[in-house]
PDB file of C-alpha atoms and ligand atoms in Angstrom:
ATOM      1  CA  MET A  13     -29.287 -29.975 -10.675  1.00 53.00           C
ATOM      2  CA  ASN A  14     -28.837 -31.296  -7.210  1.00 60.00           C
ATOM      3  CA  PHE A  15     -27.199 -29.943  -4.035  1.00 65.00           C
ATOM      4  CA  LYS A  16     -23.839 -31.533  -4.943  1.00 82.00           C
ATOM      5  CA  THR A  17     -23.589 -29.340  -8.069  1.00 92.00           C
ATOM      6  CA  PRO A  18     -21.169 -26.574  -7.260  1.00 96.00           C
ATOM      7  CA  VAL A  19     -22.778 -23.163  -6.974  1.00 97.00           C
ATOM      8  CA  LEU A  20     -19.955 -21.631  -8.936  1.00 98.00           C
ATOM      9  CA  GLU A  21     -17.301 -23.249 -11.052  1.00 98.00           C
ATOM     10  CA  LEU A  22     -14.685 -21.306 -13.000  1.00 98.00           C
ATOM     11  CA  GLN A  23     -12.565 -23.205 -15.536  1.00 98.00           C
ATOM     12  CA  GLY A  24      -9.544 -21.636 -17.182  1.00 98.00           C
ATOM     13  CA  ILE A  25     -10.696 -18.005 -16.996  1.00 98.00           C
ATOM     14  CA  THR A  26      -8.330 -15.804 -18.999  1.00 98.00           C
ATOM     15  CA  LYS A  27      -8.638 -12.093 -19.545  1.00 98.00           C
ATOM     16  CA  ALA A  28      -6.320  -9.452 -20.941  1.00 97.00           C
ATOM     17  CA  TYR A  29      -6.849  -5.691 -21.369  1.00 96.00           C
ATOM     18  CA  THR A  30      -5.055  -3.507 -23.777  1.00 93.00           C
ATOM     19  CA  LYS A  31      -3.114  -0.764 -22.099  1.00 86.00           C
ATOM     20  CA  THR A  32      -2.324   2.213 -24.246  1.00 86.00           C
ATOM     21  CA  THR A  33       0.891   4.133 -23.399  1.00 83.00           C
ATOM     22  CA  LEU A  34       2.227   7.189 -25.165  1.00 84.00           C
ATOM     23  CA  LEU A  35       4.243   5.028 -27.695  1.00 85.00           C
ATOM     24  CA  LYS A  36       2.409   1.800 -28.094  1.00 89.00           C
ATOM     25  CA  GLN A  37      -0.326  -0.552 -26.975  1.00 90.00           C
ATOM     26  CA  VAL A  38       0.704  -3.197 -24.379  1.00 91.00           C
ATOM     27  CA  LYS A  39      -1.287  -6.285 -23.452  1.00 93.00           C
ATOM     28  CA  ASN A  40      -2.103  -6.407 -19.760  1.00 95.00           C
ATOM     29  CA  GLU A  41      -2.765 -10.034 -19.019  1.00 96.00           C
ATOM     30  CA  VAL A  42      -4.776  -9.898 -15.850  1.00 97.00           C
ATOM     31  CA  LEU A  43      -6.165 -13.431 -15.490  1.00 98.00           C
ATOM     32  CA  LYS A  44      -4.324 -16.453 -16.866  1.00 98.00           C
ATOM     33  CA  GLY A  45      -6.346 -19.583 -16.422  1.00 97.00           C
ATOM     34  CA  VAL A  46      -8.264 -19.158 -13.260  1.00 98.00           C
ATOM     35  CA  ASN A  47      -9.926 -22.313 -11.809  1.00 97.00           C
ATOM     36  CA  LEU A  48     -12.205 -22.113  -8.744  1.00 97.00           C
ATOM     37  CA  THR A  49     -15.067 -24.162  -7.366  1.00 97.00           C
ATOM     38  CA  ILE A  50     -17.464 -23.132  -4.614  1.00 97.00           C
ATOM     39  CA  LYS A  51     -19.919 -25.609  -3.218  1.00 95.00           C
ATOM     40  CA  GLN A  52     -23.207 -25.003  -1.482  1.00 92.00           C
ATOM     41  CA  GLY A  53     -22.766 -23.335   1.858  1.00 89.00           C
ATOM     42  CA  GLU A  54     -18.974 -22.998   1.433  1.00 94.00           C
ATOM     43  CA  SER A  55     -17.068 -19.759   2.098  1.00 95.00           C
ATOM     44  CA  VAL A  56     -14.060 -18.896  -0.064  1.00 97.00           C
ATOM     45  CA  ALA A  57     -11.861 -15.851   0.427  1.00 97.00           C
ATOM     46  CA  LEU A  58     -10.259 -14.368  -2.649  1.00 97.00           C
ATOM     47  CA  MET A  59      -7.185 -12.343  -1.738  1.00 95.00           C
ATOM     48  CA  GLY A  60      -4.559 -10.383  -3.564  1.00 92.00           C
ATOM     49  CA  PRO A  61      -3.125  -6.917  -3.745  1.00 90.00           C
ATOM     50  CA  SER A  62      -4.895  -4.027  -5.446  1.00 91.00           C
ATOM     51  CA  GLY A  63      -4.847  -4.359  -9.273  1.00 94.00           C
ATOM     52  CA  CYS A  64      -4.360  -8.122  -9.323  1.00 95.00           C
ATOM     53  CA  GLY A  65      -7.713  -8.828 -11.043  1.00 96.00           C
ATOM     54  CA  LYS A  66     -10.207  -9.590  -8.216  1.00 96.00           C
ATOM     55  CA  THR A  67     -12.928  -7.268  -9.443  1.00 95.00           C
ATOM     56  CA  THR A  68     -12.265  -8.350 -13.068  1.00 97.00           C
ATOM     57  CA  LEU A  69     -13.012 -11.908 -11.978  1.00 98.00           C
ATOM     58  CA  LEU A  70     -16.248 -10.691 -10.330  1.00 97.00           C
ATOM     59  CA  LYS A  71     -17.329  -8.882 -13.430  1.00 97.00           C
ATOM     60  CA  ILE A  72     -16.689 -11.966 -15.569  1.00 98.00           C
ATOM     61  CA  ILE A  73     -18.821 -14.086 -13.250  1.00 97.00           C
ATOM     62  CA  LEU A  74     -21.647 -11.571 -13.558  1.00 96.00           C
ATOM     63  CA  GLY A  75     -21.253 -11.230 -17.280  1.00 94.00           C
ATOM     64  CA  ILE A  76     -20.377  -7.498 -17.028  1.00 94.00           C
ATOM     65  CA  GLU A  77     -17.015  -8.304 -18.733  1.00 96.00           C
ATOM     66  CA  LYS A  78     -16.416 -11.178 -21.237  1.00 96.00           C
ATOM     67  CA  GLN A  79     -13.558 -13.503 -20.613  1.00 98.00           C
ATOM     68  CA  ASP A  80     -11.123 -14.267 -23.521  1.00 98.00           C
ATOM     69  CA  LYS A  81     -11.032 -17.902 -22.716  1.00 98.00           C
ATOM     70  CA  GLY A  82     -12.580 -20.284 -20.081  1.00 98.00           C
ATOM     71  CA  LYS A  83     -15.977 -21.223 -18.767  1.00 98.00           C
ATOM     72  CA  VAL A  84     -18.217 -19.775 -16.014  1.00 98.00           C
ATOM     73  CA  MET A  85     -20.548 -22.424 -14.701  1.00 97.00           C
ATOM     74  CA  ILE A  86     -23.357 -21.203 -12.291  1.00 97.00           C
ATOM     75  CA  LEU A  87     -25.344 -24.020 -10.575  1.00 96.00           C
ATOM     76  CA  GLY A  88     -23.921 -26.428 -13.180  1.00 95.00           C
ATOM     77  CA  LYS A  89     -24.784 -24.362 -16.209  1.00 95.00           C
ATOM     78  CA  ASN A  90     -22.366 -22.722 -18.601  1.00 96.00           C
ATOM     79  CA  THR A  91     -23.294 -19.025 -18.768  1.00 95.00           C
ATOM     80  CA  SER A  92     -21.990 -18.628 -22.324  1.00 94.00           C
ATOM     81  CA  GLU A  93     -24.476 -21.270 -23.562  1.00 94.00           C
ATOM     82  CA  MET A  94     -27.498 -19.767 -21.981  1.00 92.00           C
ATOM     83  CA  ASN A  95     -30.131 -17.511 -23.693  1.00 93.00           C
ATOM     84  CA  LYS A  96     -30.748 -14.081 -22.123  1.00 91.00           C
ATOM     85  CA  ILE A  97     -33.754 -15.133 -20.081  1.00 92.00           C
ATOM     86  CA  THR A  98     -32.014 -18.140 -18.528  1.00 93.00           C
ATOM     87  CA  LYS A  99     -28.940 -16.031 -17.839  1.00 92.00           C
ATOM     88  CA  LYS A 100     -31.014 -13.375 -16.083  1.00 92.00           C
ATOM     89  CA  ASN A 101     -32.722 -16.078 -14.096  1.00 93.00           C
ATOM     90  CA  ILE A 102     -29.468 -17.718 -13.020  1.00 94.00           C
ATOM     91  CA  LEU A 103     -27.990 -14.348 -12.078  1.00 93.00           C
ATOM     92  CA  SER A 104     -30.873 -13.841  -9.624  1.00 94.00           C
ATOM     93  CA  LYS A 105     -29.212 -16.652  -7.580  1.00 96.00           C
ATOM     94  CA  ILE A 106     -26.213 -14.437  -7.014  1.00 97.00           C
ATOM     95  CA  GLY A 107     -26.229 -11.424  -4.665  1.00 97.00           C
ATOM     96  CA  VAL A 108     -23.439  -8.866  -4.880  1.00 97.00           C
ATOM     97  CA  ILE A 109     -22.094  -6.468  -2.375  1.00 97.00           C
ATOM     98  CA  PHE A 110     -19.813  -3.873  -3.825  1.00 92.00           C
ATOM     99  CA  GLN A 111     -16.935  -2.084  -2.233  1.00 90.00           C
ATOM    100  CA  ASP A 112     -18.176   1.425  -2.200  1.00 89.00           C
ATOM    101  CA  PRO A 113     -21.427   1.952  -0.337  1.00 86.00           C
ATOM    102  CA  TYR A 114     -21.612   5.523  -1.751  1.00 85.00           C
ATOM    103  CA  SER A 115     -21.454   4.842  -5.473  1.00 90.00           C
ATOM    104  CA  SER A 116     -23.342   1.497  -5.374  1.00 91.00           C
ATOM    105  CA  LEU A 117     -26.676   3.013  -4.366  1.00 95.00           C
ATOM    106  CA  ASP A 118     -28.533   5.340  -6.823  1.00 95.00           C
ATOM    107  CA  PRO A 119     -28.942   8.680  -4.970  1.00 95.00           C
ATOM    108  CA  ARG A 120     -32.313   9.261  -6.645  1.00 96.00           C
ATOM    109  CA  GLN A 121     -33.900   6.048  -5.444  1.00 97.00           C
ATOM    110  CA  THR A 122     -35.525   5.626  -2.000  1.00 98.00           C
ATOM    111  CA  VAL A 123     -34.616   2.505  -0.016  1.00 98.00           C
ATOM    112  CA  LYS A 124     -37.982   1.111  -1.019  1.00 98.00           C
ATOM    113  CA  ASP A 125     -37.065   1.493  -4.735  1.00 98.00           C
ATOM    114  CA  ILE A 126     -33.623   0.025  -4.158  1.00 97.00           C
ATOM    115  CA  LEU A 127     -35.002  -3.054  -2.385  1.00 98.00           C
ATOM    116  CA  SER A 128     -37.951  -3.616  -4.667  1.00 98.00           C
ATOM    117  CA  GLU A 129     -35.911  -3.335  -7.902  1.00 96.00           C
ATOM    118  CA  PRO A 130     -34.550  -6.981  -7.860  1.00 96.00           C
ATOM    119  CA  PHE A 131     -38.240  -8.188  -7.637  1.00 96.00           C
ATOM    120  CA  VAL A 132     -39.219  -5.954 -10.467  1.00 96.00           C
ATOM    121  CA  ILE A 133     -36.296  -6.961 -12.679  1.00 93.00           C
ATOM    122  CA  HIS A 134     -36.946 -10.667 -12.096  1.00 92.00           C
ATOM    123  CA  LYS A 135     -40.674 -10.294 -12.157  1.00 92.00           C
ATOM    124  CA  LYS A 136     -41.153 -11.777  -8.742  1.00 94.00           C
ATOM    125  CA  HIS A 137     -43.915 -11.047  -6.264  1.00 96.00           C
ATOM    126  CA  PHE A 138     -43.298  -8.930  -3.126  1.00 97.00           C
ATOM    127  CA  THR A 139     -45.183  -6.937  -0.572  1.00 97.00           C
ATOM    128  CA  LYS A 140     -44.250  -3.989   1.608  1.00 96.00           C
ATOM    129  CA  GLN A 141     -43.820  -6.379   4.474  1.00 97.00           C
ATOM    130  CA  THR A 142     -41.196  -8.304   2.504  1.00 97.00           C
ATOM    131  CA  LEU A 143     -39.160  -5.053   2.197  1.00 98.00           C
ATOM    132  CA  GLU A 144     -39.741  -4.166   5.889  1.00 97.00           C
ATOM    133  CA  GLN A 145     -38.614  -7.579   7.021  1.00 97.00           C
ATOM    134  CA  ALA A 146     -35.481  -7.286   4.849  1.00 97.00           C
ATOM    135  CA  LEU A 147     -34.539  -3.931   6.471  1.00 97.00           C
ATOM    136  CA  ARG A 148     -35.149  -5.291  10.006  1.00 97.00           C
ATOM    137  CA  GLU A 149     -32.841  -8.140   9.281  1.00 97.00           C
ATOM    138  CA  VAL A 150     -29.983  -5.755   8.661  1.00 97.00           C
ATOM    139  CA  SER A 151     -30.939  -3.715  11.855  1.00 96.00           C
ATOM    140  CA  LEU A 152     -32.549  -0.780   9.983  1.00 97.00           C
ATOM    141  CA  ASN A 153     -36.230  -0.082  10.397  1.00 94.00           C
ATOM    142  CA  GLU A 154     -39.446   0.238   8.389  1.00 94.00           C
ATOM    143  CA  GLN A 155     -39.352   4.105   8.423  1.00 95.00           C
ATOM    144  CA  ASP A 156     -36.064   3.943   6.507  1.00 97.00           C
ATOM    145  CA  LEU A 157     -37.977   2.723   3.396  1.00 98.00           C
ATOM    146  CA  GLU A 158     -38.897   6.253   2.432  1.00 97.00           C
ATOM    147  CA  LYS A 159     -35.449   7.655   2.874  1.00 98.00           C
ATOM    148  CA  TYR A 160     -32.706   8.324   0.299  1.00 97.00           C
ATOM    149  CA  PRO A 161     -29.078   6.995   0.461  1.00 96.00           C
ATOM    150  CA  HIS A 162     -27.608  10.419   1.499  1.00 96.00           C
ATOM    151  CA  GLN A 163     -29.590  10.231   4.729  1.00 97.00           C
ATOM    152  CA  PHE A 164     -27.520   7.286   5.917  1.00 96.00           C
ATOM    153  CA  SER A 165     -23.964   6.675   7.181  1.00 95.00           C
ATOM    154  CA  GLY A 166     -21.543   4.476   5.177  1.00 94.00           C
ATOM    155  CA  GLY A 167     -22.128   1.484   7.531  1.00 95.00           C
ATOM    156  CA  GLN A 168     -25.893   1.895   7.111  1.00 97.00           C
ATOM    157  CA  ARG A 169     -25.575   2.151   3.362  1.00 96.00           C
ATOM    158  CA  GLN A 170     -23.629  -1.071   3.344  1.00 96.00           C
ATOM    159  CA  ARG A 171     -26.494  -2.655   5.363  1.00 97.00           C
ATOM    160  CA  ILE A 172     -28.933  -1.537   2.594  1.00 97.00           C
ATOM    161  CA  ASN A 173     -26.576  -3.136   0.088  1.00 97.00           C
ATOM    162  CA  ILE A 174     -26.515  -6.343   2.062  1.00 97.00           C
ATOM    163  CA  ALA A 175     -30.375  -6.263   2.349  1.00 98.00           C
ATOM    164  CA  ARG A 176     -30.588  -5.865  -1.464  1.00 97.00           C
ATOM    165  CA  ALA A 177     -28.038  -8.633  -2.136  1.00 98.00           C
ATOM    166  CA  LEU A 178     -30.047 -10.997   0.028  1.00 97.00           C
ATOM    167  CA  ILE A 179     -33.497 -10.057  -0.939  1.00 97.00           C
ATOM    168  CA  LEU A 180     -34.076 -12.810  -3.517  1.00 97.00           C
ATOM    169  CA  LYS A 181     -32.597 -15.377  -1.213  1.00 96.00           C
ATOM    170  CA  PRO A 182     -29.549 -16.097  -3.453  1.00 97.00           C
ATOM    171  CA  ARG A 183     -27.399 -19.251  -3.424  1.00 96.00           C
ATOM    172  CA  LEU A 184     -24.157 -17.292  -3.642  1.00 98.00           C
ATOM    173  CA  ILE A 185     -23.096 -13.947  -2.206  1.00 98.00           C
ATOM    174  CA  ILE A 186     -20.119 -12.239  -3.657  1.00 98.00           C
ATOM    175  CA  ALA A 187     -18.852  -9.443  -1.444  1.00 97.00           C
ATOM    176  CA  ASP A 188     -16.087  -7.329  -3.074  1.00 96.00           C
ATOM    177  CA  GLU A 189     -14.076  -5.702  -0.269  1.00 95.00           C
ATOM    178  CA  PRO A 190     -17.333  -4.815   1.499  1.00 95.00           C
ATOM    179  CA  THR A 191     -15.661  -2.995   4.378  1.00 94.00           C
ATOM    180  CA  SER A 192     -12.609  -1.371   2.902  1.00 91.00           C
ATOM    181  CA  ALA A 193     -14.421   1.922   2.402  1.00 90.00           C
ATOM    182  CA  LEU A 194     -15.741   1.977   5.948  1.00 92.00           C
ATOM    183  CA  ASP A 195     -14.467   3.283   9.311  1.00 90.00           C
ATOM    184  CA  VAL A 196     -12.692   0.584  11.292  1.00 89.00           C
ATOM    185  CA  SER A 197     -15.408   0.913  14.034  1.00 88.00           C
ATOM    186  CA  VAL A 198     -18.208  -0.246  11.676  1.00 93.00           C
ATOM    187  CA  GLN A 199     -16.215  -2.861   9.764  1.00 93.00           C
ATOM    188  CA  ALA A 200     -16.772  -5.459  12.478  1.00 93.00           C
ATOM    189  CA  GLN A 201     -20.500  -4.801  12.540  1.00 95.00           C
ATOM    190  CA  ILE A 202     -20.764  -5.439   8.852  1.00 95.00           C
ATOM    191  CA  ILE A 203     -18.670  -8.576   8.999  1.00 95.00           C
ATOM    192  CA  ASN A 204     -20.780  -9.877  11.909  1.00 95.00           C
ATOM    193  CA  LEU A 205     -23.987  -9.119   9.920  1.00 97.00           C
ATOM    194  CA  LEU A 206     -22.604 -11.108   6.973  1.00 96.00           C
ATOM    195  CA  THR A 207     -21.750 -14.057   9.252  1.00 95.00           C
ATOM    196  CA  ARG A 208     -25.186 -13.901  10.924  1.00 96.00           C
ATOM    197  CA  MET A 209     -26.942 -13.920   7.559  1.00 96.00           C
ATOM    198  CA  GLN A 210     -24.844 -16.782   6.254  1.00 95.00           C
ATOM    199  CA  ASN A 211     -25.648 -18.936   9.342  1.00 94.00           C
ATOM    200  CA  LYS A 212     -29.307 -18.225   8.735  1.00 96.00           C
ATOM    201  CA  TYR A 213     -29.553 -18.639   4.937  1.00 96.00           C
ATOM    202  CA  HIS A 214     -26.609 -20.922   4.212  1.00 95.00           C
ATOM    203  CA  PHE A 215     -25.563 -19.187   0.973  1.00 97.00           C
ATOM    204  CA  ALA A 216     -22.194 -19.849  -0.450  1.00 97.00           C
ATOM    205  CA  LEU A 217     -19.837 -16.859  -0.035  1.00 97.00           C
ATOM    206  CA  LEU A 218     -17.073 -15.512  -2.214  1.00 98.00           C
ATOM    207  CA  PHE A 219     -15.429 -12.912  -0.024  1.00 97.00           C
ATOM    208  CA  ILE A 220     -12.960 -10.607  -1.829  1.00 97.00           C
ATOM    209  CA  SER A 221     -10.575  -8.796   0.435  1.00 93.00           C
ATOM    210  CA  HIS A 222      -6.947  -7.898   0.966  1.00 86.00           C
ATOM    211  CA  SER A 223      -7.203  -8.386   4.672  1.00 87.00           C
ATOM    212  CA  ILE A 224      -5.789 -11.765   5.823  1.00 88.00           C
ATOM    213  CA  ALA A 225      -7.367 -11.376   9.205  1.00 89.00           C
ATOM    214  CA  LEU A 226     -10.865 -10.975   7.697  1.00 90.00           C
ATOM    215  CA  CYS A 227     -10.426 -13.749   5.254  1.00 92.00           C
ATOM    216  CA  LYS A 228      -9.362 -16.104   7.944  1.00 90.00           C
ATOM    217  CA  TYR A 229     -12.231 -14.987  10.216  1.00 89.00           C
ATOM    218  CA  LEU A 230     -14.920 -15.545   7.580  1.00 91.00           C
ATOM    219  CA  CYS A 231     -13.803 -18.333   5.320  1.00 92.00           C
ATOM    220  CA  GLN A 232     -12.732 -21.969   5.482  1.00 86.00           C
ATOM    221  CA  ASN A 233     -10.828 -21.694   2.156  1.00 94.00           C
ATOM    222  CA  ILE A 234      -8.532 -18.956   1.098  1.00 96.00           C
ATOM    223  CA  VAL A 235      -7.095 -18.488  -2.419  1.00 96.00           C
ATOM    224  CA  SER A 236      -4.918 -15.716  -3.675  1.00 95.00           C
ATOM    225  CA  VAL A 237      -4.432 -14.300  -7.027  1.00 95.00           C
ATOM    226  CA  GLN A 238      -0.702 -14.721  -8.080  1.00 93.00           C
ATOM    227  CA  ASN A 239       0.425 -13.935 -11.581  1.00 93.00           C
ATOM    228  CA  GLY A 240      -3.118 -14.151 -12.866  1.00 96.00           C
ATOM    229  CA  MET A 241      -3.741 -17.624 -11.348  1.00 95.00           C
ATOM    230  CA  LEU A 242      -5.336 -18.755  -8.109  1.00 96.00           C
ATOM    231  CA  ASN A 243      -3.247 -20.449  -5.430  1.00 94.00           C
ATOM    232  CA  LYS A 244      -4.824 -22.181  -2.569  1.00 92.00           C
ATOM    233  CA  ILE A 245      -3.346 -20.957   0.757  1.00 89.00           C
ATOM    234  CA  SER A 246      -3.371 -23.386   3.654  1.00 72.00           C
ATOM    235  CA  GLY A 247      -3.771 -22.380   7.308  1.00 62.00           C
ATOM    236  CA  ASP A 248      -0.111 -22.761   8.145  1.00 62.00           C
ATOM    237  CA  GLU A 249       0.966 -20.321   5.489  1.00 66.00           C
ATOM    238  CA  LEU A 250      -1.001 -17.486   7.168  1.00 64.00           C
TER     239      LEU A 250
HETATM  240  N1  ADP B   3     -12.049  -1.911 -18.133  1.00 53.09           N
HETATM  241  C1  ADP B   3     -10.720  -1.950 -18.036  1.00 53.09           C
HETATM  242  N2  ADP B   3      -9.960  -1.557 -19.063  1.00 53.09           N
HETATM  243  C2  ADP B   3      -8.578  -1.730 -18.998  1.00 53.09           C
HETATM  244  N3  ADP B   3      -7.947  -2.165 -17.924  1.00 53.09           N
HETATM  245  C3  ADP B   3      -8.625  -2.610 -16.869  1.00 53.09           C
HETATM  246  C4  ADP B   3     -10.131  -2.547 -16.812  1.00 53.09           C
HETATM  247  N4  ADP B   3     -10.559  -2.983 -15.700  1.00 53.09           N
HETATM  248  C5  ADP B   3      -9.497  -3.379 -14.950  1.00 53.09           C
HETATM  249  N5  ADP B   3      -8.356  -3.114 -15.620  1.00 53.09           N
HETATM  250  C6  ADP B   3      -6.917  -3.466 -15.164  1.00 53.09           C
HETATM  251  O1  ADP B   3      -6.940  -4.772 -14.825  1.00 53.09           O
HETATM  252  C7  ADP B   3      -6.144  -4.969 -13.681  1.00 53.09           C
HETATM  253  C8  ADP B   3      -6.986  -5.602 -12.535  1.00 53.09           C
HETATM  254  O2  ADP B   3      -7.988  -4.714 -12.042  1.00 53.09           O
HETATM  255  P1  ADP B   3      -9.023  -5.054 -10.993  1.00 53.09           P
HETATM  256  O3  ADP B   3      -9.680  -6.362 -11.345  1.00 53.09           O
HETATM  257  O4  ADP B   3      -9.890  -3.926 -10.747  1.00 53.09           O
HETATM  258  O5  ADP B   3      -8.078  -5.344  -9.750  1.00 53.09           O
HETATM  259  P2  ADP B   3      -8.495  -5.553  -8.090  1.00 53.09           P
HETATM  260  O6  ADP B   3      -9.940  -5.630  -7.986  1.00 53.09           O
HETATM  261  O7  ADP B   3      -7.758  -6.809  -7.761  1.00 53.09           O
HETATM  262  O8  ADP B   3      -7.916  -4.396  -7.458  1.00 53.09           O
HETATM  263  C9  ADP B   3      -5.623  -3.623 -13.330  1.00 53.09           C
HETATM  264  O9  ADP B   3      -4.304  -3.524 -13.841  1.00 53.09           O
HETATM  265  C10 ADP B   3      -6.558  -2.616 -13.993  1.00 53.09           C
HETATM  266  O10 ADP B   3      -5.919  -1.474 -14.333  1.00 53.09           O
HETATM  267 MG1   MG B   4     -11.259  -4.424  -6.850  1.00 53.09          MG
END
């Protein structure tokens, strides 16, 4: 693997769900041959209206859902051909920020538990200083380590999510509508934080959003899901 190997490559991803209505079962073809390549340090925005399959694609990349057809390559390796340990290892190179900062943090875990969990799962060494440093980077402070998610605002919770996503220094960050559950006043702070972190750590970014303005602000390349396939959108079309 070298630095020219794409961080993420999707080839012909196809996925259908079965919808059960009162009378019959209907096939809901969500993704129909999605191709996408993201190189080191590149930012790609994935746009499209609600229900078009953006989160489904994220789940397929992470192996939470299985595609019907197609390949997911992470750092040049096909995830379907990996054993469990290699897959777990390769997934530690991807940090994810979910849409809802309320449901994505376990209310029974302290911030310390939340931030140390990735190290525990991936059997990596960390110290209290590592966690404190991670919190400071997202403008929270050391004392927050002992607190629980309900003691924070939505924006602060999303900062904790960002700290967790970044904690293993991933090569790719996938942010699934990271600001759509937040007040407008804090949205800009979260976007600025993401930009600042990307400038510092040079991770590739897959930014999922339905806001054209945000996609344009954050990403060089914009693709939209149309009829289950991705279309590249050029600057003039926006
Ligand atoms: N687990 C599931 N079972 C059945 N249908 C699903 C499931 N997950 C998503 N869908 C359907 O797939 C489509 C795409 O959903 P999703 O990927 O969440 O869209 P988006 O993130 O773009 O809003 C929707 O029609 C949704 O109802
Ligand atoms: Mg979604």
